[in-house]
């Protein structure tokens, strides 16, 4: 029997029998439409004329001078419509769902960026949409909840477990099992059962392809290092993928260390995770000795996940990518640093990549080039950063 | 040694009876209560007991079993403690016991170590709802080696997959009555004539139906189509309400189910 959807030891298709035919139906549709010129043209048109691609590759001159090391470029995924890289994947998947004749879309969301992107495209394409979101995350990201409502989406709060991203995925999977005929599950990251990790990467790899082309135009060469934050890992795999074969390019992921990887409050899967099988995939997961999935924590709702996409687990296993664990404090400092230095307020998720850059860039030579993938904008995080700093900005 | 599940179904066949399979989450209301519940269910007509191994994130379960799983974990239930429980149960009963559990629990414990323990201690089968046919190689070789059955699931959405799954099934086949998660249902959308026609054409072992069966009337109706019925959430609801005091009520409910089926 063929082992489908593997990245080295990782990946696979570990889902209940009830959804196996749906997973195969999706696989068939994905394989068909990814080769379909009309589909590709339609998607490209949506990328360019709706999402605002290509996103800018911006030379961060002040930051470069301040850090005194590598020349720093910022890939501005935060400037996409809906404010993050999530729209790339959602456009691809919802267009595919539409071709498959699905009428109802469900999604999970952590920070709300994937939820907002899904709600947006469902509004655009006239599809019913329901988004599952941890009750705790709904509190942290009330603005995004309201945005989704404005877009005509029903947001269902989940209070089981830790009431965060993991629990929202559990509930979305249960919904999918219950409404398999009508419903398309639009997973927000490069994770889950095959074909999702590969499919999401295919819809996100435009990021790395653009970086390569844009840098070639500006500098006439490849970067030396690409840095991106990693929760499930979709923006990172999107930024990395086109460079995997270019061995001179160092690939660095920044995961969430919360209060520190030696505390029990973090989401540092790469540093502390073990092999496991969960949410449809074999990968690394934070878990106890009996395989119970850990309750994880990060200031960033989008990185607050106890696992990681299987392709990242493999990139780490084969030594092709490095992963840094960035604490809340470091991420908030990165958030404030980029705001002050470049006038760009990053998403708290992306601020983890900024924080990793603050460590890496100064150790590199002035002739080197480092690219940060700035996956999203930080408007949604302003309240929680203020709270973190003990500033009362009156949310009433 | 012959698997207890096979012995059980052979005996039922001789008596022309259908199997009653009951499920509880192990460790809900404490391990001691679980032991009493298992024995009480056997005493009142359960033929096979499924012990749910609690998992932090049971994606195939509805709210009832999700909550029981969390209660059990809060009680400090671990797989090792469940092996001790089964060891103790095996001094008192020789009826089939199966684990219903998520793949990560087996994987993390070590597949070989897990099945070796099952075999030594007296677990006769495992039901792993998040491991489809295509991924069964994760455990199949070790399950076979130690003579523990990997019990397959078939869903109303399985269609042409039924043949492939049925062909390699052992012990019994767990037929899922409806799409969705576990939990009681007042009616079923599945066309059971069509569903079981396809199953019965292909099975090489007994077929039992579960998901949503919550009273004697449903158990009687559903047992017409196949070799047995599985009742879970309705029992777990009683345990949720009465905890340590649930034993006699679970016993009488089991008797009610069994009586209605015969």
XYZ file of N, CA, C and O in Angstrom, chain A residues 30-191:
648
model
N -7.754 18.230 -5.962
C -6.509 19.008 -5.857
C -5.546 18.630 -6.981
O -5.018 19.489 -7.685
N -5.360 17.308 -7.178
C -4.446 16.862 -8.231
C -4.919 17.308 -9.617
O -4.117 17.684 -10.461
N -6.232 17.288 -9.796
C -6.778 17.680 -11.093
C -6.605 19.188 -11.343
O -6.079 19.604 -12.372
N -7.030 19.988 -10.372
C -7.053 21.432 -10.623
C -5.673 22.077 -10.570
O -5.458 23.114 -11.194
N -4.738 21.477 -9.850
C -3.402 22.068 -9.838
C -2.726 21.950 -11.200
O -1.734 22.627 -11.469
N -3.271 21.072 -12.033
C -2.729 20.939 -13.395
C -3.600 21.663 -14.425
O -3.322 21.639 -15.618
N -4.672 22.280 -13.936
C -5.653 22.884 -14.824
C -5.300 24.355 -15.072
O -5.261 25.163 -14.141
N -5.017 24.704 -16.322
C -4.557 26.059 -16.638
C -5.596 27.122 -16.288
O -5.252 28.213 -15.841
N -6.857 26.760 -16.491
C -7.924 27.718 -16.198
C -7.971 28.026 -14.695
O -8.082 29.175 -14.288
N -7.865 26.963 -13.883
C -7.852 27.134 -12.423
C -6.667 28.006 -12.014
O -6.801 28.947 -11.234
N -5.520 27.692 -12.578
C -4.310 28.431 -12.214
C -4.440 29.916 -12.586
O -4.027 30.793 -11.829
N -5.027 30.164 -13.767
C -5.192 31.546 -14.217
C -6.181 32.290 -13.320
O -5.970 33.456 -12.967
N -7.252 31.593 -12.940
C -8.253 32.201 -12.064
C -7.634 32.565 -10.711
O -7.885 33.634 -10.168
N -6.828 31.654 -10.195
C -6.194 31.880 -8.895
C -5.199 33.039 -8.977
O -5.163 33.909 -8.102
N -4.432 33.067 -10.037
C -3.449 34.140 -10.216
C -4.150 35.492 -10.297
O -3.699 36.483 -9.717
N -5.290 35.503 -10.994
C -6.050 36.738 -11.117
C -6.540 37.204 -9.742
O -6.476 38.386 -9.420
N -7.014 36.262 -8.932
C -7.462 36.616 -7.574
C -6.287 37.088 -6.721
O -6.395 38.059 -5.971
N -5.168 36.405 -6.838
C -3.949 36.826 -6.122
C -3.616 38.292 -6.462
O -3.410 39.114 -5.587
N -3.569 38.575 -7.748
C -3.073 39.879 -8.182
C -4.108 40.990 -8.068
O -3.773 42.121 -7.713
N -5.366 40.661 -8.353
C -6.368 41.719 -8.422
C -7.310 41.778 -7.233
O -8.106 42.699 -7.126
N -7.225 40.790 -6.351
C -8.057 40.863 -5.140
C -7.192 40.935 -3.878
O -7.419 41.763 -3.006
N -6.188 40.073 -3.811
C -5.353 40.029 -2.603
C -4.246 41.086 -2.633
O -3.679 41.417 -1.595
N -3.927 41.600 -3.820
C -2.899 42.634 -3.914
C -1.490 42.116 -4.085
O -0.521 42.766 -3.713
N -1.359 40.920 -4.644
C -0.030 40.381 -4.894
C 0.559 41.013 -6.168
O -0.198 41.474 -7.006
N 1.832 40.943 -6.405
C 2.822 40.462 -5.439
C 2.968 41.436 -4.278
O 2.803 42.644 -4.458
N 3.289 40.906 -3.091
C 3.521 41.798 -1.948
C 4.923 42.392 -2.067
O 5.796 41.819 -2.719
N 5.104 43.547 -1.451
C 6.394 44.250 -1.562
C 7.525 43.479 -0.889
O 7.309 42.786 0.104
N 8.711 43.616 -1.459
C 9.926 43.220 -0.732
C 10.631 44.528 -0.396
O 11.120 45.238 -1.276
N 10.642 44.856 0.879
C 11.054 46.178 1.321
C 12.435 46.108 1.974
O 12.692 45.250 2.818
N 13.307 47.015 1.547
C 14.635 47.087 2.163
C 14.549 47.878 3.469
O 14.241 49.070 3.457
N 14.823 47.224 4.592
C 14.715 47.862 5.905
C 16.056 48.499 6.243
O 16.872 47.946 6.992
N 16.245 49.697 5.728
C 17.546 50.353 5.819
C 17.901 50.745 7.256
O 19.023 50.517 7.714
N 16.940 51.308 7.961
C 17.213 51.733 9.350
C 17.556 50.535 10.238
O 18.467 50.583 11.049
N 16.781 49.483 10.069
C 17.005 48.278 10.860
C 18.377 47.693 10.531
O 19.124 47.263 11.422
N 18.698 47.678 9.241
C 19.994 47.162 8.799
C 21.126 47.923 9.480
O 22.047 47.326 10.051
N 21.026 49.261 9.448
C 22.082 50.096 10.039
C 22.147 49.897 11.542
O 23.215 49.791 12.133
N 20.973 49.838 12.146
C 20.910 49.711 13.603
C 21.526 48.395 14.081
O 22.225 48.358 15.092
N 21.266 47.330 13.345
C 21.768 46.023 13.797
C 23.219 45.795 13.371
O 23.937 44.991 13.956
N 23.645 46.471 12.320
C 25.047 46.451 11.927
C 25.549 45.134 11.367
O 26.754 44.878 11.356
N 24.639 44.306 10.900
C 25.053 43.040 10.302
C 24.487 42.909 8.903
O 24.682 43.797 8.062
N 23.780 41.816 8.662
C 23.250 41.532 7.327
C 22.290 42.631 6.866
O 21.657 43.317 7.662
N 22.229 42.753 5.542
C 21.261 43.654 4.920
C 19.881 43.004 5.053
O 19.697 41.843 4.683
N 18.918 43.755 5.590
C 17.626 43.146 5.919
C 16.527 43.594 4.958
O 16.320 44.803 4.740
N 15.873 42.623 4.384
C 14.676 42.885 3.587
C 13.473 42.316 4.316
O 13.566 41.302 5.015
N 12.346 42.979 4.126
C 11.106 42.497 4.750
C 10.087 42.176 3.658
O 9.762 43.028 2.823
N 9.624 40.933 3.661
C 8.579 40.533 2.717
C 7.248 40.910 3.334
O 6.879 40.387 4.395
N 6.536 41.813 2.671
C 5.382 42.464 3.290
C 4.068 41.710 3.073
O 3.126 42.232 2.477
N 3.966 40.509 3.601
C 2.692 39.775 3.532
C 1.601 40.477 4.348
O 0.417 40.212 4.187
N 2.047 41.359 5.253
C 1.072 42.121 6.043
C 0.261 43.078 5.174
O -0.792 43.554 5.593
N 0.773 43.383 3.978
C 0.056 44.317 3.104
C -0.995 43.635 2.221
O -1.732 44.307 1.508
N -1.059 42.321 2.287
C -2.111 41.627 1.538
C -3.488 42.036 2.053
O -3.637 42.387 3.219
N -4.486 41.892 1.193
C -5.862 42.071 1.638
C -6.130 41.133 2.816
O -5.686 39.979 2.801
N -6.819 41.618 3.808
C -7.108 40.979 5.102
C -5.898 40.941 6.038
O -6.000 40.459 7.156
N -4.760 41.427 5.584
C -3.682 41.705 6.519
C -2.740 40.576 6.870
O -1.987 40.684 7.834
N -2.758 39.503 6.092
C -1.762 38.460 6.351
C -1.617 37.535 5.149
O -2.362 37.631 4.175
N -0.654 36.610 5.273
C -0.427 35.619 4.218
C -1.581 34.627 4.097
O -1.668 33.900 3.122
N -2.451 34.577 5.101
C -3.503 33.556 5.127
C -4.372 33.594 3.875
O -4.908 32.569 3.446
N -4.517 34.760 3.286
C -5.408 34.892 2.120
C -4.938 34.038 0.935
O -5.760 33.559 0.151
N -3.629 33.826 0.806
C -3.112 33.025 -0.324
C -3.721 31.627 -0.309
O -4.243 31.131 -1.311
N -3.624 31.004 0.855
C -4.128 29.650 1.032
C -5.649 29.604 0.883
O -6.200 28.711 0.233
N -6.307 30.577 1.483
C -7.774 30.564 1.472
C -8.291 30.734 0.046
O -9.223 30.037 -0.369
N -7.688 31.636 -0.724
C -8.123 31.803 -2.115
C -8.004 30.477 -2.862
O -8.916 30.070 -3.579
N -6.877 29.807 -2.681
C -6.667 28.531 -3.360
C -7.692 27.491 -2.945
O -8.345 26.859 -3.778
N -7.854 27.338 -1.635
C -8.750 26.278 -1.152
C -10.216 26.553 -1.456
O -10.959 25.642 -1.817
N -10.644 27.810 -1.299
C -12.075 28.085 -1.520
C -12.404 27.997 -3.012
O -13.477 27.534 -3.398
N -11.466 28.426 -3.838
C -11.687 28.266 -5.279
C -11.829 26.781 -5.615
O -12.716 26.375 -6.379
N -10.991 25.966 -4.982
C -11.066 24.515 -5.180
C -12.397 23.959 -4.654
O -13.069 23.163 -5.327
N -12.793 24.422 -3.470
C -14.063 23.964 -2.873
C -15.233 24.297 -3.791
O -16.161 23.508 -3.960
N -15.164 25.471 -4.383
C -16.223 25.895 -5.297
C -16.285 24.982 -6.515
O -17.351 24.561 -6.955
N -15.109 24.655 -7.050
C -15.051 23.729 -8.197
C -15.611 22.364 -7.812
O -16.169 21.655 -8.642
N -15.413 21.991 -6.534
C -15.906 20.691 -6.057
C -17.400 20.712 -5.767
O -17.981 19.695 -5.402
N -18.002 21.892 -5.870
C -19.442 22.000 -5.660
C -19.857 22.074 -4.196
O -21.025 21.866 -3.866
N -18.917 22.373 -3.315
C -19.254 22.476 -1.895
C -19.976 23.800 -1.641
O -19.644 24.824 -2.231
N -20.952 23.740 -0.717
C -21.776 24.927 -0.455
C -21.431 25.578 0.884
O -21.808 26.708 1.157
N -20.788 24.807 1.735
C -20.548 25.308 3.085
C -19.071 25.135 3.424
O -18.491 24.088 3.168
N -18.495 26.183 3.988
C -17.071 26.168 4.344
C -16.952 26.256 5.859
O -17.630 27.059 6.499
N -16.098 25.417 6.424
C -15.767 25.583 7.837
C -14.262 25.806 7.958
O -13.483 25.386 7.090
N -13.881 26.464 9.023
C -12.458 26.701 9.279
C -12.255 26.844 10.771
O -13.195 27.104 11.519
N -11.005 26.646 11.183
C -10.620 26.950 12.551
C -9.796 28.222 12.505
O -9.238 28.575 11.472
N -9.730 28.913 13.616
C -8.807 30.037 13.635
C -8.234 30.238 15.028
O -8.888 29.913 16.017
N -6.998 30.710 15.078
C -6.351 30.987 16.352
C -6.416 32.481 16.606
O -7.283 32.978 17.332
N -5.534 33.225 15.944
C -5.521 34.673 16.094
C -6.722 35.315 15.410
O -7.073 36.449 15.689
N -7.309 34.586 14.498
C -8.436 35.139 13.753
C -8.073 35.519 12.332
O -8.939 35.828 11.523
N -6.773 35.482 12.003
C -6.371 35.900 10.657
C -6.877 34.925 9.595
O -7.362 35.335 8.550
N -6.751 33.638 9.866
C -7.270 32.656 8.916
C -8.795 32.721 8.858
O -9.387 32.606 7.792
N -9.403 32.923 10.009
C -10.863 33.035 10.051
C -11.346 34.221 9.240
O -12.306 34.118 8.468
N -10.674 35.352 9.405
C -11.062 36.555 8.668
C -10.844 36.339 7.167
O -11.699 36.695 6.347
N -9.722 35.743 6.813
C -9.460 35.490 5.393
C -10.530 34.571 4.810
O -11.050 34.811 3.711
N -10.891 33.523 5.557
C -11.902 32.586 5.070
C -13.262 33.273 4.960
O -13.969 33.120 3.953
N -13.610 34.043 5.987
C -14.882 34.769 5.966
C -14.942 35.721 4.771
O -15.971 35.850 4.101
N -13.810 36.350 4.490
C -13.727 37.309 3.387
C -13.991 36.630 2.041
O -14.798 37.102 1.236
N -13.303 35.536 1.816
C -13.431 34.880 0.506
C -14.798 34.210 0.370
O -15.357 34.136 -0.727
N -15.358 33.744 1.483
C -16.716 33.186 1.420
C -17.721 34.279 1.074
O -18.671 34.041 0.327
N -17.498 35.483 1.620
C -18.369 36.605 1.251
C -18.227 36.873 -0.250
O -19.216 37.004 -0.974
N -16.970 36.903 -0.701
C -16.704 37.174 -2.121
C -17.351 36.133 -3.024
O -17.902 36.469 -4.073
N -17.279 34.882 -2.620
C -17.747 33.816 -3.501
C -19.162 33.319 -3.162
O -19.642 32.355 -3.752
N -19.790 33.967 -2.192
C -21.175 33.634 -1.884
C -21.372 32.261 -1.256
O -22.303 31.543 -1.597
N -20.479 31.890 -0.346
C -20.595 30.588 0.312
C -20.898 30.772 1.799
O -20.456 31.747 2.413
N -21.636 29.815 2.355
C -21.914 29.825 3.782
C -20.625 29.494 4.534
O -19.862 28.627 4.110
N -20.398 30.173 5.646
C -19.131 29.970 6.355
C -19.320 29.924 7.867
O -20.056 30.740 8.432
N -18.702 28.944 8.488
C -18.691 28.879 9.952
C -17.255 28.694 10.431
O -16.534 27.825 9.931
N -16.849 29.519 11.366
C -15.475 29.471 11.870
C -15.476 29.061 13.340
O -16.223 29.618 14.145
N -14.665 28.073 13.664
C -14.502 27.642 15.051
C -13.307 28.351 15.663
O -12.231 28.425 15.050
N -13.509 28.837 16.862
C -12.466 29.629 17.512
C -12.522 29.368 19.009
O -13.608 29.304 19.592
N -11.375 29.172 19.622
C -11.337 28.958 21.061
C -11.922 30.158 21.792
O -11.704 31.304 21.392
N -12.671 29.887 22.850
C -13.311 30.983 23.588
C -12.262 31.946 24.142
O -12.463 33.161 24.179
N -11.119 31.389 24.553
C -10.032 32.208 25.071
C -9.493 33.136 23.968
O -9.249 34.313 24.192
N -9.348 32.573 22.760
C -8.872 33.375 21.628
C -9.898 34.438 21.229
O -9.528 35.528 20.779
N -11.186 34.114 21.368
C -12.214 35.102 21.027
C -12.087 36.325 21.919
O -12.310 37.451 21.492
N -11.697 36.064 23.181
C -11.490 37.167 24.115
C -10.270 37.986 23.688
O -10.303 39.203 23.649
N -9.176 37.267 23.350
C -7.936 37.958 22.993
C -8.072 38.714 21.677
O -7.334 39.642 21.400
N -8.971 38.215 20.809
C -9.054 38.755 19.445
C -10.478 39.157 19.085
O -11.004 38.806 18.034
N -11.089 39.916 19.977
C -12.505 40.263 19.776
C -12.733 41.068 18.499
O -13.779 40.970 17.857
N -11.728 41.849 18.123
C -11.847 42.648 16.902
C -12.045 41.747 15.679
O -12.900 41.999 14.826
N -11.245 40.685 15.620
C -11.366 39.771 14.485
C -12.692 39.007 14.499
O -13.226 38.673 13.445
N -13.204 38.728 15.700
C -14.507 38.062 15.787
C -15.565 38.966 15.150
O -16.385 38.527 14.344
N -15.501 40.237 15.485
C -16.479 41.165 14.927
C -16.297 41.323 13.413
O -17.267 41.396 12.662
N -15.051 41.327 12.975
C -14.803 41.410 11.522
C -15.452 40.233 10.805
O -16.082 40.391 9.757
N -15.294 39.043 11.370
C -15.889 37.860 10.726
C -17.403 37.974 10.685
O -18.027 37.660 9.665
N -17.980 38.453 11.780
C -19.431 38.649 11.794
C -19.866 39.638 10.711
O -20.854 39.415 10.012
N -19.124 40.721 10.581
C -19.423 41.711 9.545
C -19.431 41.081 8.151
O -20.193 41.467 7.281
N -18.546 40.101 7.977
C -18.402 39.462 6.666
C -19.453 38.372 6.449
O -19.442 37.681 5.436
N -20.331 38.212 7.433
C -21.432 37.265 7.263
C -21.127 35.859 7.744
O -21.847 34.918 7.422
N -20.052 35.709 8.513
C -19.662 34.385 8.998
C -20.142 34.169 10.427
O -20.159 35.092 11.234
N -20.526 32.921 10.700
C -20.892 32.551 12.063
C -19.626 32.105 12.788
O -18.932 31.201 12.318
N -19.319 32.722 13.901
C -18.155 32.315 14.698
C -18.655 31.520 15.901
O -19.478 32.005 16.668
N -18.184 30.276 16.000
C -18.613 29.421 17.105
C -17.479 29.276 18.102
O -16.390 28.816 17.742
N -17.733 29.689 19.317
C -16.712 29.633 20.367
C -16.608 28.233 20.950
O -17.605 27.541 21.103
N -15.381 27.824 21.250
C -15.140 26.501 21.811
C -14.560 26.670 23.206
O -13.504 27.290 23.366
N -15.237 26.120 24.187
C -14.680 26.279 25.535
C -14.091 24.986 26.094
O -13.659 24.953 27.238
N -14.034 23.927 25.270
C -13.420 22.688 25.751
C -11.901 22.822 25.767
O -11.336 23.683 25.083
N -11.258 21.971 26.537
C -9.791 21.949 26.594
C -9.231 23.281 27.047
O -9.684 23.844 28.039
N -8.243 23.802 26.284
C -7.650 25.079 26.638
C -8.363 26.231 25.950
O -7.964 27.378 26.067
N -9.404 25.906 25.189
C -10.193 26.930 24.491
C -9.335 27.754 23.542
O -9.512 28.960 23.408
N -8.358 27.076 22.899
C -7.519 27.772 21.931
C -7.522 27.005 20.606
O -8.406 26.191 20.348
N -6.507 27.279 19.766
C -6.461 26.778 18.394
C -6.650 25.261 18.278
O -7.419 24.773 17.451
N -5.970 24.499 19.132
C -6.065 23.041 19.104
C -7.508 22.576 19.255
O -7.969 21.680 18.540
N -8.219 23.202 20.168
C -9.594 22.813 20.445
C -10.519 23.219 19.306
O -11.488 22.528 18.994
N -10.187 24.358 18.675
C -10.961 24.794 17.511
C -10.790 23.796 16.365
O -11.747 23.482 15.649
N -9.580 23.261 16.192
C -9.343 22.254 15.143
C -10.119 20.978 15.470
O -10.770 20.396 14.591
N -10.080 20.538 16.737
C -10.855 19.351 17.132
C -12.310 19.505 16.716
O -12.913 18.597 16.136
N -12.882 20.673 17.026
C -14.306 20.869 16.781
C -14.584 20.985 15.282
O -15.601 20.469 14.796
N -13.676 21.616 14.536
C -13.854 21.701 13.082
C -13.822 20.294 12.480
O -14.604 19.966 11.582
N -12.935 19.430 13.001
C -12.864 18.057 12.494
C -14.149 17.293 12.811
O -14.634 16.513 12.000
N -14.714 17.548 13.988
C -15.978 16.892 14.351
C -17.096 17.365 13.433
O -17.928 16.567 12.991
N -17.124 18.645 13.144
C -18.128 19.187 12.226
C -17.975 18.533 10.855
O -18.956 18.113 10.229
N -16.732 18.436 10.406
C -16.449 17.857 9.088
C -16.977 16.415 9.027
O -17.609 16.011 8.055
N -16.729 15.636 10.085
C -17.235 14.255 10.151
C -18.761 14.221 10.089
O -19.352 13.267 9.592
N -19.400 15.248 10.623
C -20.861 15.251 10.715
C -21.537 15.744 9.438
O -22.673 15.399 9.159
N -20.850 16.605 8.681
C -21.475 17.254 7.525
C -20.664 17.046 6.252
O -20.522 17.938 5.414
N -20.170 15.826 6.140
C -19.167 15.523 5.132
C -19.642 15.783 3.695
O -18.861 16.174 2.849
N -20.922 15.599 3.427
C -21.390 15.735 2.039
C -21.412 17.175 1.555
O -21.133 17.447 0.396
N -21.758 18.077 2.458
C -21.965 19.463 2.020
C -20.772 20.360 2.294
O -20.666 21.442 1.729
N -19.902 19.914 3.193
C -18.978 20.862 3.808
C -17.531 20.652 3.380
O -17.059 19.519 3.288
N -16.861 21.762 3.149
C -15.426 21.754 2.862
C -14.702 22.323 4.078
O -15.048 23.408 4.557
N -13.691 21.602 4.556
C -12.898 22.081 5.688
C -11.662 22.803 5.163
O -10.776 22.182 4.580
N -11.628 24.103 5.370
C -10.511 24.933 4.897
C -9.500 25.084 6.037
O -9.625 25.974 6.878
N -8.514 24.183 6.068
C -7.505 24.224 7.127
C -6.571 25.409 6.897
O -6.189 25.697 5.765
N -6.206 26.072 7.979
C -5.485 27.329 7.870
C -3.981 27.232 7.848
O -3.294 28.227 7.635
N -3.435 26.039 8.079
C -1.981 25.960 8.063
C -1.522 24.714 7.308
O -2.348 23.892 6.910
N -0.212 24.600 7.150
C 0.335 23.482 6.365
C 0.408 22.253 7.254
O 1.472 21.728 7.560
N -0.748 21.807 7.707
C -0.840 20.701 8.656
C -2.101 19.901 8.380
O -2.823 20.190 7.444
